[in-house]
PDB file of C-alpha atoms and ligand atoms in Angstrom:
ATOM      1  CA  MET E   4       0.000   0.000   0.000  1.00  0.00           C
ATOM      2  CA  THR E   5       1.327   3.487  -0.845  1.00  0.00           C
ATOM      3  CA  GLU E   6       1.919   5.920   2.010  1.00  0.00           C
ATOM      4  CA  ASP E   7      -0.641   8.610   2.643  1.00  0.00           C
ATOM      5  CA  LEU E   8      -0.007  12.179   1.564  1.00  0.00           C
ATOM      6  CA  MET E   9       0.492  13.440   5.106  1.00  0.00           C
ATOM      7  CA  THR E  10       3.322  10.979   5.730  1.00  0.00           C
ATOM      8  CA  ARG E  11       4.989  11.797   2.416  1.00  0.00           C
ATOM      9  CA  ASP E  12       4.599  15.529   3.192  1.00  0.00           C
ATOM     10  CA  GLY E  13       6.364  15.059   6.526  1.00  0.00           C
ATOM     11  CA  ARG E  14       9.237  13.233   4.817  1.00  0.00           C
ATOM     12  CA  ALA E  15       9.665  15.562   1.829  1.00  0.00           C
ATOM     13  CA  ILE E  16       8.589  19.098   2.752  1.00  0.00           C
ATOM     14  CA  ALA E  17      10.645  21.300   5.098  1.00  0.00           C
ATOM     15  CA  ASP E  18       8.866  21.745   8.420  1.00  0.00           C
ATOM     16  CA  ILE E  19       5.820  23.876   7.831  1.00  0.00           C
ATOM     17  CA  GLU E  20       3.668  21.790  10.147  1.00  0.00           C
ATOM     18  CA  ARG E  21       3.922  24.316  12.966  1.00  0.00           C
ATOM     19  CA  LEU E  22       2.302  26.949  10.796  1.00  0.00           C
ATOM     20  CA  ARG E  23      -0.683  24.879   9.815  1.00  0.00           C
ATOM     21  CA  PHE E  24      -3.749  25.154  11.987  1.00  0.00           C
ATOM     22  CA  PHE E  25      -4.767  21.509  11.656  1.00  0.00           C
ATOM     23  CA  PRO E  26      -3.798  18.418   9.654  1.00  0.00           C
ATOM     24  CA  ALA E  27      -5.264  18.596   6.154  1.00  0.00           C
ATOM     25  CA  THR E  28      -4.471  17.340   2.676  1.00  0.00           C
ATOM     26  CA  ALA E  29      -5.499  18.613  -0.732  1.00  0.00           C
ATOM     27  CA  VAL E  30      -5.574  16.814  -4.035  1.00  0.00           C
ATOM     28  CA  GLY E  31      -8.075  19.091  -5.724  1.00  0.00           C
ATOM     29  CA  GLY E  32     -10.485  21.925  -5.246  1.00  0.00           C
ATOM     30  CA  ALA E  33     -13.576  23.454  -6.780  1.00  0.00           C
ATOM     31  CA  GLY E  34     -15.319  26.650  -5.766  1.00  0.00           C
ATOM     32  CA  SER E  35     -15.159  27.036  -1.986  1.00  0.00           C
ATOM     33  CA  TYR E  36     -14.285  23.380  -1.416  1.00  0.00           C
ATOM     34  CA  VAL E  37     -10.972  21.586  -1.140  1.00  0.00           C
ATOM     35  CA  VAL E  38     -10.888  17.890  -1.963  1.00  0.00           C
ATOM     36  CA  GLU E  39      -8.801  15.881   0.464  1.00  0.00           C
ATOM     37  CA  GLU E  40      -6.952  12.685  -0.260  1.00  0.00           C
ATOM     38  CA  GLY E  41      -9.619  10.024  -0.112  1.00  0.00           C
ATOM     39  CA  GLY E  42     -12.215  12.303  -1.698  1.00  0.00           C
ATOM     40  CA  ARG E  43     -13.642  14.151   1.315  1.00  0.00           C
ATOM     41  CA  ARG E  44     -14.811  17.668   0.341  1.00  0.00           C
ATOM     42  CA  VAL E  45     -13.987  20.338   2.928  1.00  0.00           C
ATOM     43  CA  LEU E  46     -15.477  23.832   2.992  1.00  0.00           C
ATOM     44  CA  ASP E  47     -12.448  26.121   2.999  1.00  0.00           C
ATOM     45  CA  PHE E  48     -12.885  29.324   4.983  1.00  0.00           C
ATOM     46  CA  SER E  49      -9.230  30.297   4.549  1.00  0.00           C
ATOM     47  CA  ALA E  50      -9.239  30.708   0.743  1.00  0.00           C
ATOM     48  CA  SER E  51      -5.614  29.578   0.794  1.00  0.00           C
ATOM     49  CA  TRP E  52      -4.586  32.460   3.056  1.00  0.00           C
ATOM     50  CA  GLY E  53      -6.460  34.806   0.752  1.00  0.00           C
ATOM     51  CA  ALA E  54      -4.950  33.667  -2.558  1.00  0.00           C
ATOM     52  CA  ALA E  55      -7.998  31.810  -3.862  1.00  0.00           C
ATOM     53  CA  SER E  56      -9.895  35.010  -4.548  1.00  0.00           C
ATOM     54  CA  LEU E  57     -12.357  33.295  -6.888  1.00  0.00           C
ATOM     55  CA  GLY E  58     -12.277  29.951  -5.129  1.00  0.00           C
ATOM     56  CA  TYR E  59     -10.598  26.916  -6.663  1.00  0.00           C
ATOM     57  CA  SER E  60     -10.592  25.922 -10.350  1.00  0.00           C
ATOM     58  CA  HIS E  61     -12.561  28.966 -11.408  1.00  0.00           C
ATOM     59  CA  PRO E  62     -13.334  28.531 -15.120  1.00  0.00           C
ATOM     60  CA  ALA E  63     -12.224  32.081 -16.022  1.00  0.00           C
ATOM     61  CA  VAL E  64      -8.788  31.498 -14.472  1.00  0.00           C
ATOM     62  CA  ALA E  65      -8.459  27.948 -15.802  1.00  0.00           C
ATOM     63  CA  GLU E  66      -9.294  29.039 -19.340  1.00  0.00           C
ATOM     64  CA  ALA E  67      -7.001  32.092 -19.290  1.00  0.00           C
ATOM     65  CA  VAL E  68      -4.103  30.109 -17.853  1.00  0.00           C
ATOM     66  CA  SER E  69      -4.323  27.216 -20.265  1.00  0.00           C
ATOM     67  CA  LYS E  70      -4.630  29.548 -23.245  1.00  0.00           C
ATOM     68  CA  ALA E  71      -1.629  31.631 -22.145  1.00  0.00           C
ATOM     69  CA  ALA E  72       0.412  28.503 -21.423  1.00  0.00           C
ATOM     70  CA  SER E  73      -0.276  27.110 -24.851  1.00  0.00           C
ATOM     71  CA  ASP E  74       0.453  30.210 -26.888  1.00  0.00           C
ATOM     72  CA  MET E  75       3.277  32.156 -25.159  1.00  0.00           C
ATOM     73  CA  GLY E  76       4.190  30.434 -21.905  1.00  0.00           C
ATOM     74  CA  ALA E  77       7.760  31.498 -21.190  1.00  0.00           C
ATOM     75  CA  VAL E  78       8.310  34.949 -22.642  1.00  0.00           C
ATOM     76  CA  SER E  79      10.110  37.211 -20.150  1.00  0.00           C
ATOM     77  CA  LEU E  80       9.032  40.773 -19.435  1.00  0.00           C
ATOM     78  CA  ALA E  81      12.714  41.438 -18.754  1.00  0.00           C
ATOM     79  CA  SER E  82      13.482  41.049 -22.455  1.00  0.00           C
ATOM     80  CA  CYS E  83      10.351  42.249 -24.241  1.00  0.00           C
ATOM     81  CA  ALA E  84       6.962  43.910 -23.920  1.00  0.00           C
ATOM     82  CA  VAL E  85       4.648  41.010 -23.139  1.00  0.00           C
ATOM     83  CA  GLY E  86       0.984  41.358 -24.086  1.00  0.00           C
ATOM     84  CA  HIS E  87      -0.628  39.872 -20.964  1.00  0.00           C
ATOM     85  CA  ALA E  88       1.688  41.732 -18.581  1.00  0.00           C
ATOM     86  CA  VAL E  89       1.133  45.090 -20.260  1.00  0.00           C
ATOM     87  CA  ALA E  90      -2.628  44.500 -20.332  1.00  0.00           C
ATOM     88  CA  LEU E  91      -2.700  43.532 -16.641  1.00  0.00           C
ATOM     89  CA  ALA E  92      -0.675  46.645 -15.782  1.00  0.00           C
ATOM     90  CA  GLU E  93      -3.199  48.723 -17.727  1.00  0.00           C
ATOM     91  CA  ASP E  94      -6.055  47.052 -15.823  1.00  0.00           C
ATOM     92  CA  LEU E  95      -4.404  47.789 -12.468  1.00  0.00           C
ATOM     93  CA  LEU E  96      -3.825  51.412 -13.458  1.00  0.00           C
ATOM     94  CA  ALA E  97      -7.399  51.772 -14.676  1.00  0.00           C
ATOM     95  CA  HIS E  98      -8.689  50.610 -11.276  1.00  0.00           C
ATOM     96  CA  PHE E  99      -6.568  53.119  -9.361  1.00  0.00           C
ATOM     97  CA  PRO E 100      -8.762  55.753  -7.744  1.00  0.00           C
ATOM     98  CA  ASP E 101      -6.633  58.782  -8.650  1.00  0.00           C
ATOM     99  CA  ASP E 102      -5.303  60.174 -11.925  1.00  0.00           C
ATOM    100  CA  ARG E 103      -1.661  60.611 -10.945  1.00  0.00           C
ATOM    101  CA  GLU E 104       0.757  59.194 -13.519  1.00  0.00           C
ATOM    102  CA  ARG E 105       1.642  55.758 -12.243  1.00  0.00           C
ATOM    103  CA  ARG E 106       3.642  52.686 -13.264  1.00  0.00           C
ATOM    104  CA  VAL E 107       3.390  49.006 -12.361  1.00  0.00           C
ATOM    105  CA  TRP E 108       6.123  46.601 -11.225  1.00  0.00           C
ATOM    106  CA  PHE E 109       5.458  42.853 -11.223  1.00  0.00           C
ATOM    107  CA  GLY E 110       6.749  40.197  -8.850  1.00  0.00           C
ATOM    108  CA  HIS E 111       5.784  36.707  -7.745  1.00  0.00           C
ATOM    109  CA  ALA E 112       4.522  37.182  -4.188  1.00  0.00           C
ATOM    110  CA  GLY E 113       3.581  39.737  -1.606  1.00  0.00           C
ATOM    111  CA  SER E 114       7.004  39.214  -0.074  1.00  0.00           C
ATOM    112  CA  ASP E 115       9.104  40.118  -3.103  1.00  0.00           C
ATOM    113  CA  ALA E 116       6.805  43.044  -3.879  1.00  0.00           C
ATOM    114  CA  ASN E 117       7.306  44.476  -0.383  1.00  0.00           C
ATOM    115  CA  ASP E 118      11.035  43.797  -0.713  1.00  0.00           C
ATOM    116  CA  ALA E 119      11.103  45.803  -3.907  1.00  0.00           C
ATOM    117  CA  VAL E 120       9.202  48.645  -2.249  1.00  0.00           C
ATOM    118  CA  VAL E 121      11.667  48.810   0.630  1.00  0.00           C
ATOM    119  CA  ARG E 122      14.592  48.993  -1.784  1.00  0.00           C
ATOM    120  CA  LEU E 123      12.789  51.522  -3.951  1.00  0.00           C
ATOM    121  CA  LEU E 124      12.016  53.792  -1.011  1.00  0.00           C
ATOM    122  CA  GLU E 125      15.546  53.595   0.303  1.00  0.00           C
ATOM    123  CA  ALA E 126      16.836  54.521  -3.135  1.00  0.00           C
ATOM    124  CA  ALA E 127      14.334  57.380  -3.333  1.00  0.00           C
ATOM    125  CA  SER E 128      15.216  58.864   0.009  1.00  0.00           C
ATOM    126  CA  PRO E 129      18.728  59.729   1.142  1.00  0.00           C
ATOM    127  CA  ARG E 130      17.695  59.051   4.734  1.00  0.00           C
ATOM    128  CA  ARG E 131      16.256  55.755   5.808  1.00  0.00           C
ATOM    129  CA  GLY E 132      13.122  55.847   7.851  1.00  0.00           C
ATOM    130  CA  ILE E 133      10.238  53.442   7.720  1.00  0.00           C
ATOM    131  CA  LEU E 134       7.238  53.305   9.976  1.00  0.00           C
ATOM    132  CA  SER E 135       5.325  50.066  10.236  1.00  0.00           C
ATOM    133  CA  PHE E 136       2.951  48.576  12.789  1.00  0.00           C
ATOM    134  CA  VAL E 137       3.585  46.264  15.684  1.00  0.00           C
ATOM    135  CA  GLY E 138       2.240  42.888  14.587  1.00  0.00           C
ATOM    136  CA  ALA E 139       2.129  43.681  10.839  1.00  0.00           C
ATOM    137  CA  TYR E 140       3.124  40.949   8.409  1.00  0.00           C
ATOM    138  CA  HIS E 141       4.624  42.090   5.097  1.00  0.00           C
ATOM    139  CA  GLY E 142       6.359  38.938   3.927  1.00  0.00           C
ATOM    140  CA  GLY E 143       8.911  36.221   4.431  1.00  0.00           C
ATOM    141  CA  SER E 144      11.850  37.543   2.385  1.00  0.00           C
ATOM    142  CA  ALA E 145      14.725  39.556   3.823  1.00  0.00           C
ATOM    143  CA  ALA E 146      13.570  43.144   3.338  1.00  0.00           C
ATOM    144  CA  SER E 147       9.841  42.461   3.763  1.00  0.00           C
ATOM    145  CA  MET E 148      10.551  40.643   7.042  1.00  0.00           C
ATOM    146  CA  SER E 149      12.766  43.451   8.231  1.00  0.00           C
ATOM    147  CA  VAL E 150       9.858  45.919   8.120  1.00  0.00           C
ATOM    148  CA  SER E 151       7.298  43.506   9.571  1.00  0.00           C
ATOM    149  CA  GLY E 152       6.474  43.192  13.219  1.00  0.00           C
ATOM    150  CA  HIS E 153       4.794  39.833  13.400  1.00  0.00           C
ATOM    151  CA  SER E 154       5.375  37.545  16.356  1.00  0.00           C
ATOM    152  CA  SER E 155       6.497  34.719  14.034  1.00  0.00           C
ATOM    153  CA  GLN E 156       9.399  36.847  12.812  1.00  0.00           C
ATOM    154  CA  THR E 157      11.225  37.734  15.969  1.00  0.00           C
ATOM    155  CA  HIS E 158      14.361  36.116  14.500  1.00  0.00           C
ATOM    156  CA  ALA E 159      14.481  38.669  11.666  1.00  0.00           C
ATOM    157  CA  PRO E 160      16.579  41.796  12.243  1.00  0.00           C
ATOM    158  CA  ALA E 161      14.664  45.064  11.894  1.00  0.00           C
ATOM    159  CA  ARG E 162      15.522  47.341   8.970  1.00  0.00           C
ATOM    160  CA  PRO E 163      17.856  50.169  10.044  1.00  0.00           C
ATOM    161  CA  GLY E 164      15.670  53.214  10.647  1.00  0.00           C
ATOM    162  CA  LEU E 165      12.499  51.204  11.292  1.00  0.00           C
ATOM    163  CA  THR E 166       9.994  52.412  13.867  1.00  0.00           C
ATOM    164  CA  ARG E 167       7.091  50.169  14.753  1.00  0.00           C
ATOM    165  CA  LEU E 168       3.950  52.046  15.698  1.00  0.00           C
ATOM    166  CA  PRO E 169       1.284  50.613  17.960  1.00  0.00           C
ATOM    167  CA  TYR E 170      -1.774  49.460  16.052  1.00  0.00           C
ATOM    168  CA  PRO E 171      -5.230  49.930  17.544  1.00  0.00           C
ATOM    169  CA  ASP E 172      -6.970  46.658  18.220  1.00  0.00           C
ATOM    170  CA  PRO E 173     -10.510  47.339  19.419  1.00  0.00           C
ATOM    171  CA  TYR E 174     -10.978  43.692  20.375  1.00  0.00           C
ATOM    172  CA  ARG E 175      -7.852  43.118  22.421  1.00  0.00           C
ATOM    173  CA  PRO E 176      -6.549  46.584  23.315  1.00  0.00           C
ATOM    174  CA  GLN E 177      -2.823  46.589  24.001  1.00  0.00           C
ATOM    175  CA  PHE E 178      -1.885  50.216  23.773  1.00  0.00           C
ATOM    176  CA  GLY E 179      -4.384  52.138  25.855  1.00  0.00           C
ATOM    177  CA  PRO E 180      -7.863  53.512  25.252  1.00  0.00           C
ATOM    178  CA  ASP E 181      -7.009  56.703  23.357  1.00  0.00           C
ATOM    179  CA  LEU E 182      -5.307  54.742  20.596  1.00  0.00           C
ATOM    180  CA  VAL E 183      -8.277  52.427  20.321  1.00  0.00           C
ATOM    181  CA  ALA E 184     -10.545  55.437  19.987  1.00  0.00           C
ATOM    182  CA  GLY E 185      -8.509  56.570  17.005  1.00  0.00           C
ATOM    183  CA  ALA E 186      -7.383  59.773  18.739  1.00  0.00           C
ATOM    184  CA  PRO E 187      -6.889  61.666  15.495  1.00  0.00           C
ATOM    185  CA  GLY E 188      -6.163  64.905  17.360  1.00  0.00           C
ATOM    186  CA  ARG E 189      -3.070  63.760  19.181  1.00  0.00           C
ATOM    187  CA  PRO E 190      -0.008  62.288  17.472  1.00  0.00           C
ATOM    188  CA  ARG E 191       1.180  58.958  18.832  1.00  0.00           C
ATOM    189  CA  PRO E 192       4.515  59.401  20.582  1.00  0.00           C
ATOM    190  CA  ALA E 193       6.440  57.280  18.078  1.00  0.00           C
ATOM    191  CA  LEU E 194       5.063  59.165  15.089  1.00  0.00           C
ATOM    192  CA  ARG E 195       5.553  62.534  16.761  1.00  0.00           C
ATOM    193  CA  GLU E 196       9.155  61.646  17.460  1.00  0.00           C
ATOM    194  CA  ARG E 197       9.837  60.496  13.897  1.00  0.00           C
ATOM    195  CA  ALA E 198       8.094  63.452  12.343  1.00  0.00           C
ATOM    196  CA  SER E 199       9.846  66.079  14.426  1.00  0.00           C
ATOM    197  CA  ALA E 200      13.186  64.521  13.488  1.00  0.00           C
ATOM    198  CA  GLY E 201      13.038  66.368  10.167  1.00  0.00           C
ATOM    199  CA  ARG E 202      10.091  68.171   8.697  1.00  0.00           C
ATOM    200  CA  ASP E 203      11.603  68.533   5.266  1.00  0.00           C
ATOM    201  CA  ARG E 204      12.721  64.931   4.889  1.00  0.00           C
ATOM    202  CA  ARG E 205      10.841  62.429   2.890  1.00  0.00           C
ATOM    203  CA  ARG E 206       9.746  59.776   5.288  1.00  0.00           C
ATOM    204  CA  LEU E 207       8.012  56.560   4.692  1.00  0.00           C
ATOM    205  CA  HIS E 208       5.007  54.953   6.135  1.00  0.00           C
ATOM    206  CA  ARG E 209       3.437  51.640   5.319  1.00  0.00           C
ATOM    207  CA  ALA E 210       0.063  50.542   6.562  1.00  0.00           C
ATOM    208  CA  ASP E 211      -1.795  47.290   6.413  1.00  0.00           C
ATOM    209  CA  PRO E 212      -5.319  48.658   5.934  1.00  0.00           C
ATOM    210  CA  ILE E 213      -6.692  45.864   8.021  1.00  0.00           C
ATOM    211  CA  GLY E 214      -3.519  45.118   9.858  1.00  0.00           C
ATOM    212  CA  ARG E 215      -2.525  42.522  12.377  1.00  0.00           C
ATOM    213  CA  ALA E 216      -4.542  39.559  11.195  1.00  0.00           C
ATOM    214  CA  ARG E 217      -7.110  41.747   9.464  1.00  0.00           C
ATOM    215  CA  ILE E 218      -8.213  43.728  12.487  1.00  0.00           C
ATOM    216  CA  VAL E 219     -10.316  46.675  11.360  1.00  0.00           C
ATOM    217  CA  PRO E 220      -8.998  49.840  13.033  1.00  0.00           C
ATOM    218  CA  PRO E 221     -11.389  52.387  14.535  1.00  0.00           C
ATOM    219  CA  ALA E 222     -12.977  54.674  11.933  1.00  0.00           C
ATOM    220  CA  GLY E 223     -10.766  57.650  11.251  1.00  0.00           C
ATOM    221  CA  PHE E 224      -7.543  56.112  12.524  1.00  0.00           C
ATOM    222  CA  LEU E 225      -5.946  55.525   9.111  1.00  0.00           C
ATOM    223  CA  LYS E 226      -7.265  58.796   7.704  1.00  0.00           C
ATOM    224  CA  GLY E 227      -5.847  60.679  10.692  1.00  0.00           C
ATOM    225  CA  LEU E 228      -2.530  58.929  10.223  1.00  0.00           C
ATOM    226  CA  GLU E 229      -2.543  59.761   6.523  1.00  0.00           C
ATOM    227  CA  GLU E 230      -3.147  63.437   7.231  1.00  0.00           C
ATOM    228  CA  ARG E 231      -0.309  63.476   9.710  1.00  0.00           C
ATOM    229  CA  CYS E 232       2.023  61.724   7.268  1.00  0.00           C
ATOM    230  CA  ARG E 233       1.108  64.188   4.525  1.00  0.00           C
ATOM    231  CA  ALA E 234       1.805  67.111   6.837  1.00  0.00           C
ATOM    232  CA  HIS E 235       5.335  65.800   7.319  1.00  0.00           C
ATOM    233  CA  GLY E 236       6.094  64.728   3.750  1.00  0.00           C
ATOM    234  CA  ILE E 237       5.913  61.032   4.620  1.00  0.00           C
ATOM    235  CA  LEU E 238       5.143  58.737   1.706  1.00  0.00           C
ATOM    236  CA  ILE E 239       2.294  56.296   2.261  1.00  0.00           C
ATOM    237  CA  VAL E 240       2.524  52.662   1.218  1.00  0.00           C
ATOM    238  CA  VAL E 241      -0.524  50.466   1.596  1.00  0.00           C
ATOM    239  CA  ASP E 242      -0.026  46.715   1.641  1.00  0.00           C
ATOM    240  CA  GLU E 243      -3.186  45.326   0.009  1.00  0.00           C
ATOM    241  CA  VAL E 244      -1.671  41.878  -0.461  1.00  0.00           C
ATOM    242  CA  LYS E 245      -4.219  40.157   1.732  1.00  0.00           C
ATOM    243  CA  VAL E 246      -7.132  42.567   1.669  1.00  0.00           C
ATOM    244  CA  GLY E 247      -7.059  43.999  -1.858  1.00  0.00           C
ATOM    245  CA  VAL E 248      -8.691  43.061  -5.154  1.00  0.00           C
ATOM    246  CA  GLY E 249     -12.225  42.948  -3.816  1.00  0.00           C
ATOM    247  CA  ARG E 250     -11.644  40.909  -0.692  1.00  0.00           C
ATOM    248  CA  THR E 251     -13.349  43.392   1.622  1.00  0.00           C
ATOM    249  CA  GLY E 252     -16.112  44.182  -0.852  1.00  0.00           C
ATOM    250  CA  LEU E 253     -14.284  47.225  -2.210  1.00  0.00           C
ATOM    251  CA  TYR E 254     -11.684  46.936  -4.940  1.00  0.00           C
ATOM    252  CA  HIS E 255      -9.099  48.385  -2.531  1.00  0.00           C
ATOM    253  CA  ALA E 256      -9.581  48.054   1.216  1.00  0.00           C
ATOM    254  CA  PHE E 257      -8.067  51.521   1.661  1.00  0.00           C
ATOM    255  CA  GLU E 258     -11.051  53.029  -0.151  1.00  0.00           C
ATOM    256  CA  ALA E 259     -13.127  52.379   2.983  1.00  0.00           C
ATOM    257  CA  GLU E 260     -11.399  55.399   4.558  1.00  0.00           C
ATOM    258  CA  GLY E 261     -10.839  57.297   1.324  1.00  0.00           C
ATOM    259  CA  LEU E 262      -7.058  57.081   1.637  1.00  0.00           C
ATOM    260  CA  SER E 263      -4.774  58.308  -1.145  1.00  0.00           C
ATOM    261  CA  PRO E 264      -1.664  56.162  -0.874  1.00  0.00           C
ATOM    262  CA  ASP E 265       1.442  56.858  -2.897  1.00  0.00           C
ATOM    263  CA  ILE E 266       2.263  53.185  -3.394  1.00  0.00           C
ATOM    264  CA  VAL E 267       0.018  50.125  -3.270  1.00  0.00           C
ATOM    265  CA  VAL E 268       1.203  46.519  -3.072  1.00  0.00           C
ATOM    266  CA  TYR E 269      -0.920  43.671  -4.474  1.00  0.00           C
ATOM    267  CA  GLY E 270      -0.431  39.905  -4.252  1.00  0.00           C
ATOM    268  CA  LYS E 271      -2.249  36.773  -3.171  1.00  0.00           C
ATOM    269  CA  GLY E 272      -5.766  37.132  -4.659  1.00  0.00           C
ATOM    270  CA  LEU E 273      -4.486  39.020  -7.701  1.00  0.00           C
ATOM    271  CA  GLY E 274      -3.429  35.736  -9.295  1.00  0.00           C
ATOM    272  CA  GLY E 275      -6.439  33.785  -8.054  1.00  0.00           C
ATOM    273  CA  GLY E 276      -3.984  31.212  -6.662  1.00  0.00           C
ATOM    274  CA  LEU E 277      -1.186  31.657  -9.181  1.00  0.00           C
ATOM    275  CA  PRO E 278       1.958  33.491  -8.096  1.00  0.00           C
ATOM    276  CA  ILE E 279       1.895  37.114  -9.154  1.00  0.00           C
ATOM    277  CA  SER E 280       2.269  40.368  -7.257  1.00  0.00           C
ATOM    278  CA  ALA E 281       2.357  43.982  -8.286  1.00  0.00           C
ATOM    279  CA  VAL E 282       3.434  47.361  -6.994  1.00  0.00           C
ATOM    280  CA  VAL E 283       1.712  50.454  -8.316  1.00  0.00           C
ATOM    281  CA  GLY E 284       3.323  53.780  -7.602  1.00  0.00           C
ATOM    282  CA  PRO E 285       4.008  57.247  -8.990  1.00  0.00           C
ATOM    283  CA  ALA E 286       5.923  57.132 -12.291  1.00  0.00           C
ATOM    284  CA  GLU E 287       8.752  59.307 -10.999  1.00  0.00           C
ATOM    285  CA  LEU E 288       9.408  56.872  -8.155  1.00  0.00           C
ATOM    286  CA  MET E 289       8.819  53.657 -10.069  1.00  0.00           C
ATOM    287  CA  ASN E 290      11.128  54.765 -12.881  1.00  0.00           C
ATOM    288  CA  LEU E 291      13.849  55.829 -10.482  1.00  0.00           C
ATOM    289  CA  GLN E 292      16.039  52.787 -10.900  1.00  0.00           C
ATOM    290  CA  PRO E 293      15.173  50.626 -13.873  1.00  0.00           C
ATOM    291  CA  ALA E 294      16.406  47.501 -12.129  1.00  0.00           C
ATOM    292  CA  PHE E 295      15.317  48.014  -8.532  1.00  0.00           C
ATOM    293  CA  ALA E 296      14.312  44.366  -8.590  1.00  0.00           C
ATOM    294  CA  ILE E 297      14.380  42.341 -11.792  1.00  0.00           C
ATOM    295  CA  MET E 298      13.196  38.735 -11.811  1.00  0.00           C
ATOM    296  CA  THR E 299      13.206  36.594 -14.933  1.00  0.00           C
ATOM    297  CA  ALA E 300       9.686  35.194 -14.757  1.00  0.00           C
ATOM    298  CA  ALA E 301       7.959  38.126 -13.019  1.00  0.00           C
ATOM    299  CA  GLY E 302       4.893  39.198 -14.982  1.00  0.00           C
ATOM    300  CA  ASN E 303       5.036  36.016 -17.033  1.00  0.00           C
ATOM    301  CA  PRO E 304       2.134  35.554 -19.435  1.00  0.00           C
ATOM    302  CA  VAL E 305       0.504  32.668 -17.579  1.00  0.00           C
ATOM    303  CA  CYS E 306       0.275  34.427 -14.218  1.00  0.00           C
ATOM    304  CA  ALA E 307      -0.529  37.775 -15.825  1.00  0.00           C
ATOM    305  CA  ALA E 308      -3.363  36.125 -17.759  1.00  0.00           C
ATOM    306  CA  ALA E 309      -4.653  34.707 -14.465  1.00  0.00           C
ATOM    307  CA  GLY E 310      -4.520  38.199 -12.954  1.00  0.00           C
ATOM    308  CA  ARG E 311      -6.475  39.631 -15.863  1.00  0.00           C
ATOM    309  CA  ALA E 312      -9.106  36.912 -15.493  1.00  0.00           C
ATOM    310  CA  VAL E 313      -9.430  37.664 -11.768  1.00  0.00           C
ATOM    311  CA  LEU E 314      -9.845  41.400 -12.331  1.00  0.00           C
ATOM    312  CA  ARG E 315     -12.332  40.837 -15.155  1.00  0.00           C
ATOM    313  CA  THR E 316     -14.365  38.435 -13.051  1.00  0.00           C
TER     314      THR E 316
HETATM  315  C1  PLP W  27      -0.409  41.850   4.322  1.00  0.00           C
HETATM  316  C2  PLP W  27       0.544  40.862   3.723  1.00  0.00           C
HETATM  317  N1  PLP W  27       1.587  41.307   3.012  1.00  0.00           N
HETATM  318  C3  PLP W  27       2.472  40.478   2.438  1.00  0.00           C
HETATM  319  C4  PLP W  27       2.351  39.103   2.595  1.00  0.00           C
HETATM  320  C5  PLP W  27       3.334  38.178   1.956  1.00  0.00           C
HETATM  321  O1  PLP W  27       2.753  37.564   0.856  1.00  0.00           O
HETATM  322  P1  PLP W  27       3.323  36.169   0.296  1.00  0.00           P
HETATM  323  O2  PLP W  27       3.174  35.164   1.385  1.00  0.00           O
HETATM  324  O3  PLP W  27       2.485  35.884  -0.897  1.00  0.00           O
HETATM  325  O4  PLP W  27       4.748  36.400  -0.073  1.00  0.00           O
HETATM  326  C6  PLP W  27       1.270  38.585   3.340  1.00  0.00           C
HETATM  327  C7  PLP W  27       1.139  37.139   3.538  1.00  0.00           C
HETATM  328  O5  PLP W  27       0.398  36.656   4.350  1.00  0.00           O
HETATM  329  C8  PLP W  27       0.350  39.490   3.913  1.00  0.00           C
HETATM  330  O6  PLP W  27      -0.707  39.048   4.640  1.00  0.00           O
END
């Protein structure tokens, strides 16, 4: 008798067991259901950590992917203008809620996209300074980890110049009642300190719109933070990797507070389960260094076609 999938997984895959919430296998999936080894159908509330934005085996994605794989599977955006990638970039730009001139960068995952943003911002600003939130997760690669604040990443060194701001959690308050209330009138000490360090410097701020495991902040908190950042010339990066592309009911989660971010990071659900991420930012920043992060297969036709199918659907 052949060994079951769980046993083979334990023997072949590097230890990921501690991250999983419960023992599960998957040999297929359709709609909101995952099919386990043995045929049991399981209703999946996790949507593959947010990546299965249209559920599993969605016909629009399946059709787009198989067509792209059969007519132009391996063309690299690094060597030529690729139809599906350009069209997906145009779709992303068309969905952006402002008319600033913007450009799109493609990657494979939320992690590499946030990595690219960190490098881009450091190249754009002579002084390093990034604000992120305690508990935020921005990825599992070197630079994205270094600006995160998640409890699973305590081994990762913080980026030089990083300040982690408290994040208001109305359900399990950790930082005192005025932060939970949003307190738009009074700067948080950490932000006040960073801002007063140099009014004319370009400083950087990144916000998970529903940060720390998708905890919705009190109304007005993010808007108040945005206003304060604007007043001090701080660029605003919104990580929509988990909450973007319709997941909260709005195309962008940041639209719930009417934010106007400079840079937005997309991943997970953009590819409907296939690996593709994107950064959209102002043209003058995105064009700053042509090679701020080049990857051979980023924006490849198959994943870009999946992204287009997701956005269309
Ligand atoms: C907000 C956020 N940003 C970035 C990432 C990293 O994305 P990926 O795991 O696709 O690299 C995640 C992953 O959970 C995330 O939730």
